[in-house]
mmCIF file with all atom_site columns, C-alpha atoms in Angstrom:
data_model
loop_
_atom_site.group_PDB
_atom_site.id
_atom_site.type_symbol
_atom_site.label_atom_id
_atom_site.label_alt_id
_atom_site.label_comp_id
_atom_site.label_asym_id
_atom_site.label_entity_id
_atom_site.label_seq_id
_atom_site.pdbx_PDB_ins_code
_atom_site.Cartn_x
_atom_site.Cartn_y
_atom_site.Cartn_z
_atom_site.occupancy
_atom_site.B_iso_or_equiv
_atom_site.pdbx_formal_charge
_atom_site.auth_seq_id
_atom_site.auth_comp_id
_atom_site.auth_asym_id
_atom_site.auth_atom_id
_atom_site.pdbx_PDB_model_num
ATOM 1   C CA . UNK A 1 1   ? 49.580 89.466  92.246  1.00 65.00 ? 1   UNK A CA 1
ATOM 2   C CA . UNK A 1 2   ? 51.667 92.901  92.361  1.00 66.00 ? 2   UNK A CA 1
ATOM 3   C CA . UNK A 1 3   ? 54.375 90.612  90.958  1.00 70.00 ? 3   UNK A CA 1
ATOM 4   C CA . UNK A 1 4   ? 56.205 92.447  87.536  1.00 77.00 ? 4   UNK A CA 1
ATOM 5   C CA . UNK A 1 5   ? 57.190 90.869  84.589  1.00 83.00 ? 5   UNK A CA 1
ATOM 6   C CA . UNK A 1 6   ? 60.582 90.808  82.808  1.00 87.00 ? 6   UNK A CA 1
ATOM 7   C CA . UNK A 1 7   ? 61.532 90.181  78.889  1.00 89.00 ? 7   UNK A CA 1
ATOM 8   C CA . UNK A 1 8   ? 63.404 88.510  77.890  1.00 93.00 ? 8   UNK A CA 1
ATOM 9   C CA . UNK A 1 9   ? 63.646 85.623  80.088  1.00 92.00 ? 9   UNK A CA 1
ATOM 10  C CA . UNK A 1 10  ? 66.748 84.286  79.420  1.00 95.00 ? 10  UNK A CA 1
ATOM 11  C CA . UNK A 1 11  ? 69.360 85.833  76.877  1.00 96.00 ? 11  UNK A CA 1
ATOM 12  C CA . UNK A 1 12  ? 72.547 84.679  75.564  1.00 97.00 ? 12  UNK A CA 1
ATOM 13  C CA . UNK A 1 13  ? 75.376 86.929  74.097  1.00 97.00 ? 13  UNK A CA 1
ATOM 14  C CA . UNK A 1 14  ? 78.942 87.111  72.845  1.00 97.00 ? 14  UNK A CA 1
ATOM 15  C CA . UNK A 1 15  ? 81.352 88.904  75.374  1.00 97.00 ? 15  UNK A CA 1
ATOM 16  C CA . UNK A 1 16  ? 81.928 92.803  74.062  1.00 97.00 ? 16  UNK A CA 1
ATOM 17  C CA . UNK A 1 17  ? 78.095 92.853  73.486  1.00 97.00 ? 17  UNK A CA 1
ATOM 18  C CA . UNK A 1 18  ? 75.600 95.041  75.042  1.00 97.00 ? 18  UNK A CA 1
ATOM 19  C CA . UNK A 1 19  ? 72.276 93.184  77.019  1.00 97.00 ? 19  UNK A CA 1
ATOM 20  C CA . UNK A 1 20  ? 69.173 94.823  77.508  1.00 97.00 ? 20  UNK A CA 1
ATOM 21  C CA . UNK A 1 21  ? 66.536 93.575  79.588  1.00 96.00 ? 21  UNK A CA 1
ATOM 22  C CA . UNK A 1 22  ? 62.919 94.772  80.100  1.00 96.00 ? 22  UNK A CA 1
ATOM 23  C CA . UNK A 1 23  ? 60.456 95.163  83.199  1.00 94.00 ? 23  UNK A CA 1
ATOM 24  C CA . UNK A 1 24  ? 56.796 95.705  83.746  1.00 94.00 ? 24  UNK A CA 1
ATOM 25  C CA . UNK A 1 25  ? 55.477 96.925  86.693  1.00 92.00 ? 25  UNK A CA 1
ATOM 26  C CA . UNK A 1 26  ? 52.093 97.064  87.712  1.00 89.00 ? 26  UNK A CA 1
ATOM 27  C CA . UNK A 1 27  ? 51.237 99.928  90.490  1.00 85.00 ? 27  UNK A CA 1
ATOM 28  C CA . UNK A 1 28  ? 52.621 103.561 90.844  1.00 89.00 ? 28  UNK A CA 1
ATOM 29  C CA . UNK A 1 29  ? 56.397 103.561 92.387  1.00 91.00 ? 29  UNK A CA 1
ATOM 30  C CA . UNK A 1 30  ? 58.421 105.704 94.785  1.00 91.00 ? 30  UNK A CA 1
ATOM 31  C CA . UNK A 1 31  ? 61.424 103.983 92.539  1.00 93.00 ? 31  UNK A CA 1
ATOM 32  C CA . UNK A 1 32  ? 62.646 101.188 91.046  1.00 95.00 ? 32  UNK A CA 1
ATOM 33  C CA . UNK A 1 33  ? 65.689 98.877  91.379  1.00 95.00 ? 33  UNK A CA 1
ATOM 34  C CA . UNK A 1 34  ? 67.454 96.670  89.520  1.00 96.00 ? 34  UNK A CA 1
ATOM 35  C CA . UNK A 1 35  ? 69.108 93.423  91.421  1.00 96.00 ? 35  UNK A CA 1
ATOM 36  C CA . UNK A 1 36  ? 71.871 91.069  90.400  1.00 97.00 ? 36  UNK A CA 1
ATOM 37  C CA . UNK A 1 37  ? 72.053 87.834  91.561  1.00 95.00 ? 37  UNK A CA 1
ATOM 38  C CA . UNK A 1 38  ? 74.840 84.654  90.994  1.00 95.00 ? 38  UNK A CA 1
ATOM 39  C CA . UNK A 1 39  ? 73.875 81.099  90.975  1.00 91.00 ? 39  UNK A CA 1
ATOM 40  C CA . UNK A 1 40  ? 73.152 80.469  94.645  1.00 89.00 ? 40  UNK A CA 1
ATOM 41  C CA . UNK A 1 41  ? 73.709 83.436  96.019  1.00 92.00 ? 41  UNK A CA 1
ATOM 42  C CA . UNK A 1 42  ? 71.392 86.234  97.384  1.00 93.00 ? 42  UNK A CA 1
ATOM 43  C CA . UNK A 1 43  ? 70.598 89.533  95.405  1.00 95.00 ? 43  UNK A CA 1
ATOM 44  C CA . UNK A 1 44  ? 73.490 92.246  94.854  1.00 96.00 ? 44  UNK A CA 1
ATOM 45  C CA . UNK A 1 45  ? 71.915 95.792  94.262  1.00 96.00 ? 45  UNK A CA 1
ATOM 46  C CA . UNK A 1 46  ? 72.602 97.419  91.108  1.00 97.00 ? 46  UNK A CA 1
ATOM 47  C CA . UNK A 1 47  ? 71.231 100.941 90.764  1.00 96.00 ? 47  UNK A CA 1
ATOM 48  C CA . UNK A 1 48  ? 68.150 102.657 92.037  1.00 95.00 ? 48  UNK A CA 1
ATOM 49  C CA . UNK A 1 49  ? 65.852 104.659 89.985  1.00 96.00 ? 49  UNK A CA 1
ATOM 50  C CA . UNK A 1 50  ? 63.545 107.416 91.601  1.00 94.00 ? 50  UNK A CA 1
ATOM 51  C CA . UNK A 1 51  ? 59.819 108.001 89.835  1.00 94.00 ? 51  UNK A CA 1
ATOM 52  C CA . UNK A 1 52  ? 60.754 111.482 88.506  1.00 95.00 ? 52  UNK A CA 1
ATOM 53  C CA . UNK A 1 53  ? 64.053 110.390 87.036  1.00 96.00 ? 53  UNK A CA 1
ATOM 54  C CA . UNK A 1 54  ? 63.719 109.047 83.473  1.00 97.00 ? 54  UNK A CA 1
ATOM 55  C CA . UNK A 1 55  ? 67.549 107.388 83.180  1.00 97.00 ? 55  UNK A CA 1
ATOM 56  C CA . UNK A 1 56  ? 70.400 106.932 85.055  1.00 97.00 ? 56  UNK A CA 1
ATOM 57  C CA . UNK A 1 57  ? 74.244 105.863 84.780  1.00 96.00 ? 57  UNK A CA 1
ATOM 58  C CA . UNK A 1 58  ? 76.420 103.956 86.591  1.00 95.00 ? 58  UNK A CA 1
ATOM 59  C CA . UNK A 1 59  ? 79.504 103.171 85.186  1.00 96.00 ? 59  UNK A CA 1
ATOM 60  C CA . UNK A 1 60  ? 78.210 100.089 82.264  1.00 97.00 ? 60  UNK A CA 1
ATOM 61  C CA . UNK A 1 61  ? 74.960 100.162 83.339  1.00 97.00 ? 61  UNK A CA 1
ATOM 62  C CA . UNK A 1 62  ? 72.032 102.014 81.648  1.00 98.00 ? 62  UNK A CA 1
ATOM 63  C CA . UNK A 1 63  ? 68.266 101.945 83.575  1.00 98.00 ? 63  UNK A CA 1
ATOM 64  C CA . UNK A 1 64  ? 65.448 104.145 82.011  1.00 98.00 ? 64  UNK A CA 1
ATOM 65  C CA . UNK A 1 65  ? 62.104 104.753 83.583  1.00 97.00 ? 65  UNK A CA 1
ATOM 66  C CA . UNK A 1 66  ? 58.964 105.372 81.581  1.00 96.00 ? 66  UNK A CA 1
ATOM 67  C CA . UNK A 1 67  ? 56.041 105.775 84.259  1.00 95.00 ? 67  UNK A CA 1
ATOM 68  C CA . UNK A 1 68  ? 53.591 106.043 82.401  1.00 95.00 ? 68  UNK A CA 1
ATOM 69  C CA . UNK A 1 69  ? 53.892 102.541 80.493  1.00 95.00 ? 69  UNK A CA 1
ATOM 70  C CA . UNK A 1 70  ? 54.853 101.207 83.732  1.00 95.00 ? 70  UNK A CA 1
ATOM 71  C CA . UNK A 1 71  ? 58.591 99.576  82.332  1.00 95.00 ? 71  UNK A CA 1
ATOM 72  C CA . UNK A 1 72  ? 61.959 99.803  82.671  1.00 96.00 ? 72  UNK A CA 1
ATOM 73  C CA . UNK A 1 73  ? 65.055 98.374  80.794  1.00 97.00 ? 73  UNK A CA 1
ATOM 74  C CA . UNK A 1 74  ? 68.799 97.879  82.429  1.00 98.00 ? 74  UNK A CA 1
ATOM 75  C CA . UNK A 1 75  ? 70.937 97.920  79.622  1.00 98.00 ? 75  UNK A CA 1
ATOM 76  C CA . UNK A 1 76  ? 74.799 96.572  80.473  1.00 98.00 ? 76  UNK A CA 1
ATOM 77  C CA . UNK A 1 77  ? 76.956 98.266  77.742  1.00 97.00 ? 77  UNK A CA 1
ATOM 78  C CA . UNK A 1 78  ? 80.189 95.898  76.811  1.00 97.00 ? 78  UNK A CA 1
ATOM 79  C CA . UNK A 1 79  ? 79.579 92.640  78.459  1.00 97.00 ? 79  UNK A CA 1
ATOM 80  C CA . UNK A 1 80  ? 81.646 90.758  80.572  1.00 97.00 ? 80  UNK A CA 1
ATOM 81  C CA . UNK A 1 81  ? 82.000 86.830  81.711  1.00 97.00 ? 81  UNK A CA 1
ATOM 82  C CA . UNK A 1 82  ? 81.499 87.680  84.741  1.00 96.00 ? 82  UNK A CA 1
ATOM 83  C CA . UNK A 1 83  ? 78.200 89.633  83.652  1.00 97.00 ? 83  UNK A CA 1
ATOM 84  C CA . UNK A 1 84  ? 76.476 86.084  83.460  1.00 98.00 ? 84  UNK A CA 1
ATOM 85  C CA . UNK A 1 85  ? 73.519 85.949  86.455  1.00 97.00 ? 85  UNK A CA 1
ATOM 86  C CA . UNK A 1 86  ? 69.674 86.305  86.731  1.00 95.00 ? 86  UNK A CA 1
ATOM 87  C CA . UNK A 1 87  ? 68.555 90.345  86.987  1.00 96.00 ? 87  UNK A CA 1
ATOM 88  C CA . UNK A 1 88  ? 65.737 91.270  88.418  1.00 95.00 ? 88  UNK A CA 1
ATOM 89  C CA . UNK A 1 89  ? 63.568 94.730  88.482  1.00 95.00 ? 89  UNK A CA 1
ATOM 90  C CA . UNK A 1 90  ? 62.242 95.868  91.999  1.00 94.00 ? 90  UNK A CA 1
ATOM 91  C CA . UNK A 1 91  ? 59.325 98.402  92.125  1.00 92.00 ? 91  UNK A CA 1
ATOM 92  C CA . UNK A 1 92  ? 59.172 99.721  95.649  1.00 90.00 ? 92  UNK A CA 1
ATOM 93  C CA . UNK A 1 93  ? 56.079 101.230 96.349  1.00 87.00 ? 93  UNK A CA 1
ATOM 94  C CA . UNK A 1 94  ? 56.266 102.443 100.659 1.00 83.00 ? 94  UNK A CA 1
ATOM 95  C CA . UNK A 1 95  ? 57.073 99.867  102.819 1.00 82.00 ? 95  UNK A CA 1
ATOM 96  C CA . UNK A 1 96  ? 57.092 97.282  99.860  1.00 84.00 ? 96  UNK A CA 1
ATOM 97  C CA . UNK A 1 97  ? 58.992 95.063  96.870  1.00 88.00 ? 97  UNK A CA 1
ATOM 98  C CA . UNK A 1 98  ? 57.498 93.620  94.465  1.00 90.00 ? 98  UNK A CA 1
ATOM 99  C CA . UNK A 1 99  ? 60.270 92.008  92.389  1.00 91.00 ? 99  UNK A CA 1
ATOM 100 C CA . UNK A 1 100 ? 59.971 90.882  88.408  1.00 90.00 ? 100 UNK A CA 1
ATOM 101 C CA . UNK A 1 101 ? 60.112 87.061  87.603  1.00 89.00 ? 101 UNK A CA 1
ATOM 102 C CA . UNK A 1 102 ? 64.365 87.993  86.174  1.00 92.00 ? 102 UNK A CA 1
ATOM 103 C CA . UNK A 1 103 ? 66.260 87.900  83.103  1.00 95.00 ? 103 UNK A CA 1
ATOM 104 C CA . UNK A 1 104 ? 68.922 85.033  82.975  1.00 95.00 ? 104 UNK A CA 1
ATOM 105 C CA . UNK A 1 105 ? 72.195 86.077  81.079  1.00 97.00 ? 105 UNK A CA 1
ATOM 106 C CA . UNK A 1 106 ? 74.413 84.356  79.801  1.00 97.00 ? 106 UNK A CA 1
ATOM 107 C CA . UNK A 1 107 ? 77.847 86.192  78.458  1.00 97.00 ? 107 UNK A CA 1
ATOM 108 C CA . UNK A 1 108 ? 80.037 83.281  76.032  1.00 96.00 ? 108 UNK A CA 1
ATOM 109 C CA . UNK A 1 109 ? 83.323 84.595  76.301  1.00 94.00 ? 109 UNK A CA 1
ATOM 110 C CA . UNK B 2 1   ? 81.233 93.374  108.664 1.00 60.00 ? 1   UNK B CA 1
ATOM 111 C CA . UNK B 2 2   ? 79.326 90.456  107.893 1.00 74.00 ? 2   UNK B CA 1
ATOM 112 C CA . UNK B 2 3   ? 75.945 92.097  106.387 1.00 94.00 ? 3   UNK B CA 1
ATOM 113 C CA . UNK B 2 4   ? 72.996 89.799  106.239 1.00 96.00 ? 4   UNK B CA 1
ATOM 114 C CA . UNK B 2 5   ? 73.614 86.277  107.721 1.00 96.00 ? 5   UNK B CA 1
ATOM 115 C CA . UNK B 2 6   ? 71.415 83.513  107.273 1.00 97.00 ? 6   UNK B CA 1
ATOM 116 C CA . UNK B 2 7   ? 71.059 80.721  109.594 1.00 97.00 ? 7   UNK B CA 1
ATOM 117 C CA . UNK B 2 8   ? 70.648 77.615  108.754 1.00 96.00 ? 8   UNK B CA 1
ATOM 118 C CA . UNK B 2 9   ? 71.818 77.539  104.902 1.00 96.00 ? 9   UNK B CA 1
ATOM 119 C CA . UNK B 2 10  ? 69.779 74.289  104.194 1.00 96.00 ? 10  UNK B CA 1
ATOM 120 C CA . UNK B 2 11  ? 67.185 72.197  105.998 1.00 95.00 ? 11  UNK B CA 1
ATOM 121 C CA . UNK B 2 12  ? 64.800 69.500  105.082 1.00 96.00 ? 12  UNK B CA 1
ATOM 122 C CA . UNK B 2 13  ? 61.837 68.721  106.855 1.00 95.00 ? 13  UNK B CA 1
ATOM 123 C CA . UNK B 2 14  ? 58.512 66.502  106.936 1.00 96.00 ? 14  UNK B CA 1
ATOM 124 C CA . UNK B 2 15  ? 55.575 67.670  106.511 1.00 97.00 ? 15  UNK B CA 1
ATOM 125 C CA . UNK B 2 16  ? 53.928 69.216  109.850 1.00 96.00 ? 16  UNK B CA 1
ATOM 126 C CA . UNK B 2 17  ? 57.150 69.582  111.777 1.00 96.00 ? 17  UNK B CA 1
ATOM 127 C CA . UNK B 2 18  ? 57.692 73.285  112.463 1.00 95.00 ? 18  UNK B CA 1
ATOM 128 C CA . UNK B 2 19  ? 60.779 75.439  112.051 1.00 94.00 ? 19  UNK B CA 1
ATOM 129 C CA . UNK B 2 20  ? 62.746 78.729  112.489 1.00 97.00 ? 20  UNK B CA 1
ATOM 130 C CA . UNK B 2 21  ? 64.847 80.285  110.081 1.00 97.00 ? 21  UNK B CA 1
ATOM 131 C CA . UNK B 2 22  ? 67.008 82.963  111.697 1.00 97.00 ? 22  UNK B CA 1
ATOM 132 C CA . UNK B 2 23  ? 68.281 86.291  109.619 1.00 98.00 ? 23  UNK B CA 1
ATOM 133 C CA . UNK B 2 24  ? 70.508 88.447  111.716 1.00 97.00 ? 24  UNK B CA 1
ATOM 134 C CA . UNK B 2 25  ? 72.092 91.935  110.045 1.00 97.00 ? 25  UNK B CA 1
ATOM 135 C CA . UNK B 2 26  ? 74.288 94.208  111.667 1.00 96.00 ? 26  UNK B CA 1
ATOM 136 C CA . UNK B 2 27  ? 74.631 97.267  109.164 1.00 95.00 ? 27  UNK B CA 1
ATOM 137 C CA . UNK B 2 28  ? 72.313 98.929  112.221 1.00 95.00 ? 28  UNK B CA 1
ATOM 138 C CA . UNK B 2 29  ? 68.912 98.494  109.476 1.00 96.00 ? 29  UNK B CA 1
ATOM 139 C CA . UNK B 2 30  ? 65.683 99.206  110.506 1.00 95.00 ? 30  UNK B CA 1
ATOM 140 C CA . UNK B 2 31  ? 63.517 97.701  107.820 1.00 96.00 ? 31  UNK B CA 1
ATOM 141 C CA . UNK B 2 32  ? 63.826 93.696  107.405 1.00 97.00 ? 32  UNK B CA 1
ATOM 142 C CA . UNK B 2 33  ? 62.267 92.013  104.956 1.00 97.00 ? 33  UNK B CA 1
ATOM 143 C CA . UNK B 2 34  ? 61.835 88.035  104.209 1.00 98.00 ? 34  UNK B CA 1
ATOM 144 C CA . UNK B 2 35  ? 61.314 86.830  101.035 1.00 97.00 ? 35  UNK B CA 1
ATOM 145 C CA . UNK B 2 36  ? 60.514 83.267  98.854  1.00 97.00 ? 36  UNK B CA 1
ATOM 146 C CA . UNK B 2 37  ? 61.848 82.593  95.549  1.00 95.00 ? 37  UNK B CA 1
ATOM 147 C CA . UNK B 2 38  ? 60.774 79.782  93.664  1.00 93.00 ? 38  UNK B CA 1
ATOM 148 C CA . UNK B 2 39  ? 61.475 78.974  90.200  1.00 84.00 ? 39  UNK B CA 1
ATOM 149 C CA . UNK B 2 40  ? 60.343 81.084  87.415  1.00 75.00 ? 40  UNK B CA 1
ATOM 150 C CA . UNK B 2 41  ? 58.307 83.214  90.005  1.00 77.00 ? 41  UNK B CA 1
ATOM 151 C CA . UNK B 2 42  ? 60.731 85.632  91.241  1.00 84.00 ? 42  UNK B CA 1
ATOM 152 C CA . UNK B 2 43  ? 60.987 86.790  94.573  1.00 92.00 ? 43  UNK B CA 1
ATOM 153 C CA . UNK B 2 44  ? 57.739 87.052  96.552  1.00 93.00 ? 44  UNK B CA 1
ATOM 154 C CA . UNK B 2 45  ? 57.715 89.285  100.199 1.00 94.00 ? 45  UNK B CA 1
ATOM 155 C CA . UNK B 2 46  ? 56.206 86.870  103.082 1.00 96.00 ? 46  UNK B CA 1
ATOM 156 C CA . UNK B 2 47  ? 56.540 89.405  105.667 1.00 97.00 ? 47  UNK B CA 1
ATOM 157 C CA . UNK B 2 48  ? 58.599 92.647  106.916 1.00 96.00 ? 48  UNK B CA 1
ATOM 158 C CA . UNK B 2 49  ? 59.672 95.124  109.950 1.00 96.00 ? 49  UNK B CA 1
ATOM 159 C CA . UNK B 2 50  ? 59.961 98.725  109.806 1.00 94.00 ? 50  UNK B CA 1
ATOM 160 C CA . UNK B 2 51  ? 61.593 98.501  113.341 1.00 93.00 ? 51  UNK B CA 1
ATOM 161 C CA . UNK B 2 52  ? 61.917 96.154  116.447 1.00 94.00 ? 52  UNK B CA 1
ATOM 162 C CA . UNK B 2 53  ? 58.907 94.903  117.732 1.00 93.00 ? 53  UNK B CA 1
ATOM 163 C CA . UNK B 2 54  ? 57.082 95.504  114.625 1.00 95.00 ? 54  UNK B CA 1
ATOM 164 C CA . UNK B 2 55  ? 55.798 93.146  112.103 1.00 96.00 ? 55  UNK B CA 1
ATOM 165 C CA . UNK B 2 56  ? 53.646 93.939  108.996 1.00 95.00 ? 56  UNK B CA 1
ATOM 166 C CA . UNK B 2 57  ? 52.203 90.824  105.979 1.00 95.00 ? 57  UNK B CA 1
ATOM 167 C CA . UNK B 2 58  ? 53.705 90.968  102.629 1.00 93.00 ? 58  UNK B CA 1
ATOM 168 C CA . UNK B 2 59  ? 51.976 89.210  99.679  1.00 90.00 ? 59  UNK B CA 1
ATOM 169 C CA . UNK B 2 60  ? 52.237 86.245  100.631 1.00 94.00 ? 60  UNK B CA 1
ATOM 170 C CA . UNK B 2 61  ? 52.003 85.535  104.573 1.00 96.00 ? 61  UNK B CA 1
ATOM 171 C CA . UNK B 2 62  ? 50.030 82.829  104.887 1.00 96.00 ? 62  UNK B CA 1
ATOM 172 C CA . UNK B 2 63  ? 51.578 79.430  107.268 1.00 95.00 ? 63  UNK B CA 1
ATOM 173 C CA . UNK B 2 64  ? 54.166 82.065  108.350 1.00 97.00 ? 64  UNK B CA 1
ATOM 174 C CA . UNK B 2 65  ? 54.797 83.383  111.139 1.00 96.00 ? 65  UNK B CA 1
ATOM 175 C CA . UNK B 2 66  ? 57.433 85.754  112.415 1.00 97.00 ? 66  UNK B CA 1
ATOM 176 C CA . UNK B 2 67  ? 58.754 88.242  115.225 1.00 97.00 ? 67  UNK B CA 1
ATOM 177 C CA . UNK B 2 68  ? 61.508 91.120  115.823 1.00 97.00 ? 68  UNK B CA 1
ATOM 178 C CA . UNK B 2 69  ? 62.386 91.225  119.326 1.00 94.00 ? 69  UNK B CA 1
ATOM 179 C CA . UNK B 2 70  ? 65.863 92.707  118.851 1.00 95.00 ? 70  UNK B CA 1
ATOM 180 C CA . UNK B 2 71  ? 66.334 95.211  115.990 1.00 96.00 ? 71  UNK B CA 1
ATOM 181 C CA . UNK B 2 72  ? 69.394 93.445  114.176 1.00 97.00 ? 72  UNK B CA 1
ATOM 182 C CA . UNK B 2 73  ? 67.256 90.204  114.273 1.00 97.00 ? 73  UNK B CA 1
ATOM 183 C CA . UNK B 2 74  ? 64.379 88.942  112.129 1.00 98.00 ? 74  UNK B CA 1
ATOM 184 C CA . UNK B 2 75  ? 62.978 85.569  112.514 1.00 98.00 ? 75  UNK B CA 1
ATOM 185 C CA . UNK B 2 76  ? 60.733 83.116  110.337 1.00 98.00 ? 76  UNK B CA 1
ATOM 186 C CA . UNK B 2 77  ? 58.693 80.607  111.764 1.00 97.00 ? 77  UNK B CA 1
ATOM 187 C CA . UNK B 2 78  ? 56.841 77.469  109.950 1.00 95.00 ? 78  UNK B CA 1
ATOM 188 C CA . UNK B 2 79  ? 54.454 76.369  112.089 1.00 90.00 ? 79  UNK B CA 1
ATOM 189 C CA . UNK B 2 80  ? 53.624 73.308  110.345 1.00 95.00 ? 80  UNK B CA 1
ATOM 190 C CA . UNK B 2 81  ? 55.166 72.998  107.298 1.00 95.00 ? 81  UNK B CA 1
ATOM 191 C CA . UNK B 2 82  ? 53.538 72.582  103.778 1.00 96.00 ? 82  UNK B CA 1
ATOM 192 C CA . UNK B 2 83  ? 55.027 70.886  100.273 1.00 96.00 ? 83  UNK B CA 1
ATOM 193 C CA . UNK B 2 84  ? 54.359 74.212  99.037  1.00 95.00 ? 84  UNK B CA 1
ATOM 194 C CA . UNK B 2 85  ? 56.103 75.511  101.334 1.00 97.00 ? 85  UNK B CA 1
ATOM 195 C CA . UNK B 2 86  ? 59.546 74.112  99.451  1.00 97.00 ? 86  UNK B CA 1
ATOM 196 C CA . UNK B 2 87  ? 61.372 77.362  98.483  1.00 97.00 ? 87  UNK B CA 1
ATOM 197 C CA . UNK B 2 88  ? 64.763 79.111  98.704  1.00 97.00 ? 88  UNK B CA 1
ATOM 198 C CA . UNK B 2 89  ? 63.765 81.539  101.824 1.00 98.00 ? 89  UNK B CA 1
ATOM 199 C CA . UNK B 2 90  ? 66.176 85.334  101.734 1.00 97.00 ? 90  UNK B CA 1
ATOM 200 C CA . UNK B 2 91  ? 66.319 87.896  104.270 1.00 98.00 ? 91  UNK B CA 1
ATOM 201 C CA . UNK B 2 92  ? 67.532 91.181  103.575 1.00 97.00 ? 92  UNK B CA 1
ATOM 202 C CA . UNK B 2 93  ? 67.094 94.830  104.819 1.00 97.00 ? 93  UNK B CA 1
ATOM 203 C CA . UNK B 2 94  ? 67.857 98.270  104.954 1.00 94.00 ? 94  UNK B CA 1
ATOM 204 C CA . UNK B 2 95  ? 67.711 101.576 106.409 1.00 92.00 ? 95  UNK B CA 1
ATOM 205 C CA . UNK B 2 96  ? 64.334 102.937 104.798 1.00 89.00 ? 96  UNK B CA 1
ATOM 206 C CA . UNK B 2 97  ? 62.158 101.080 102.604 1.00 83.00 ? 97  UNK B CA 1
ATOM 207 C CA . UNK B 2 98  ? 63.107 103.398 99.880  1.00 83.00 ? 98  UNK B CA 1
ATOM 208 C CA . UNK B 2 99  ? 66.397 102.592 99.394  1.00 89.00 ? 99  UNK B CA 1
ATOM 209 C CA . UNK B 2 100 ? 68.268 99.785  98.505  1.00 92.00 ? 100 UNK B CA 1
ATOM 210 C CA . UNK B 2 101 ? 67.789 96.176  100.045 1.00 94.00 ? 101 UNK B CA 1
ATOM 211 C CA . UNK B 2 102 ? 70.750 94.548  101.260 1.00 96.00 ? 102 UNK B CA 1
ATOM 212 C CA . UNK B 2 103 ? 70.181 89.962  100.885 1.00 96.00 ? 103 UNK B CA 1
ATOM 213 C CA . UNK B 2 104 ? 71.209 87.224  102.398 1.00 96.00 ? 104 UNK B CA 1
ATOM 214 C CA . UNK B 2 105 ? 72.460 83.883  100.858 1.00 95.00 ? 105 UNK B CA 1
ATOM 215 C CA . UNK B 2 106 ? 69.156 82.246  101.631 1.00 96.00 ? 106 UNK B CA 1
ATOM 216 C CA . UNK B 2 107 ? 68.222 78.995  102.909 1.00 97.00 ? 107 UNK B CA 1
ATOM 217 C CA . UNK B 2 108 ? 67.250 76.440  100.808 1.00 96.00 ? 108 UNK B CA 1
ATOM 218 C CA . UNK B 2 109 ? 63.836 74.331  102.428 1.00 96.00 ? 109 UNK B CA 1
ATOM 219 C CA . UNK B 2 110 ? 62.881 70.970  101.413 1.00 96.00 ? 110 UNK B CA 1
ATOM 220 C CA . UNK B 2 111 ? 59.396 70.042  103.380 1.00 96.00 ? 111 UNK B CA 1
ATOM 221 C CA . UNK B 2 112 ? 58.995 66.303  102.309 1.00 95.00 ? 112 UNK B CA 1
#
C-alpha cells in the first residue's frame, strides 16, 4: 500500500492552543495537501504544498515539507472550536492520491 | 454552484445485488476521482478520469466498475456487492491532478 501515515492519531487541546500534526509519505511527490474534513461530511482542502517548497502560510495554518524524510506537519496556530475535525495529508504523485490514515482533533473550548 | 453532488447519500444492500452510485460536478473538472474510506484506513482511490470517456484503476479497483460518458459525470458501479465492500464511497475532482481535489458528501453503503 502507497497509503501514508499520520501522528498523532487523535489529539485533544484547550482552545488558544496551537495543534501540530505529522505525515509520512512513502513515494516521491509533485506536492502535497493537507484536507479537512467534519463529522460526515466530505474533505475541505486546506493548503497545497509543491516538492521544492519547504513551508508555506495561510493565514493560521503552518505546512512544512521535508522530502527527503518523506513527512510533513500542518501546524494550526491559535485554535478554534470550530478547528475540531479529522485532517488528513495527500501526496499526489501524477494522476494520483494517496491520502494518510488522519489526525482527529479535538479543540475544548 | 452546487460543486460535487452525490447521489444517493445512503443505501443498503444484500449481498450480490448490484448498484450505481452517481457523482455529478459542474465546476467544468476534468479529472474525477472516487474514493473509499473506512475506519482508521483513510481514504483509498478505487478508480479515476483524466477526461470523458476515460477511465484509469486506482489502488484499489477490484469488484468496481465505472464509466465517464459525459465529462461533468462519473459513475460507480457494484456489480455484485461484497461485505467488504461496506464503506463511506466520495467523489471529488478537479481541473489537473496536481491541484487541489474538490469532495463530495459521500454515500454511506451497507452490503448486508
Amino acid at each position: 500500500s502507497q497509503q501514508g501515515e499520520e501522528d498523532p492519531q487523535a489529539l485533544s487541546i484547550q482552545e488558544g492552543e496551537n495543534a501540530t500534526m505529522n505525515c509520512s509519505y512513502k513515494t516521491s511527490i509533485n506536492n502535497l495537501q493537507w484536507y479537512r474534513q467534519n463529522s460526515g461530511r466530505g474533505l475541505v482542502h486546506l493548503i497545497l504544498i509543491r516538492s521544492n517548497e519547504r513551508e508555506k502560510h495561510s493565514g493560521r495554518l503552518r505546512v512544512t515539507l521535508d522530502t527527503s524524510k518523506k513527512s510533513s506537519s500542518l501546524l494550526i496556530t491559535a485554535s478554534r472550536a470550530a478547528d475540531t475535525a479529522s485532517y488528513f495529508c495527500a501526496s499526489n504523485t501524477g494522476n494520483q492520491f494517496y491520502f494518510g490514515t488522519g489526525t482527529s482533533l479535538t479543540v475544548i473550548p | 454552484n452546487a460543486g460535487v453532488t452525490q447521489t444517493p447519500k445512503f443505501r443498503v444492500l444484500k449481498t450480490g445485488q448490484s448498484m450505481t452510485l452517481l457523482c455529478a460536478q459542474d465546476m467544468n473538472h476534468e479529472y474525477m476521482y472516487w474514493y473509499r474510506q473506512d475506519p482508521g484506513m483513510g481514504l483509498r482511490l478505487i478508480h479515476y478520469s483524466v477526461g470523458e470517456g476515460t477511465t484509469a484503476k486506482g489502488e484499489v479497483p477490484d469488484g468496481y466498475n465505472v464509466s465517464r460518458l459525459k465529462k461533468q459525470n462519473f459513475l460507480l458501479g457494484l456489480e455484485s456487492a461484497a461485505p467488504s465492500q461496506t464503506s463511506v464511497y466520495f467523489c471529488a475532482s478537479s481541473y489537473y491532478p496536481n491541484q487541489p481535489q474538490h469532495f463530495g458528501d459521500g454515500t454511506r453503503l451497507s452490503i448486508l
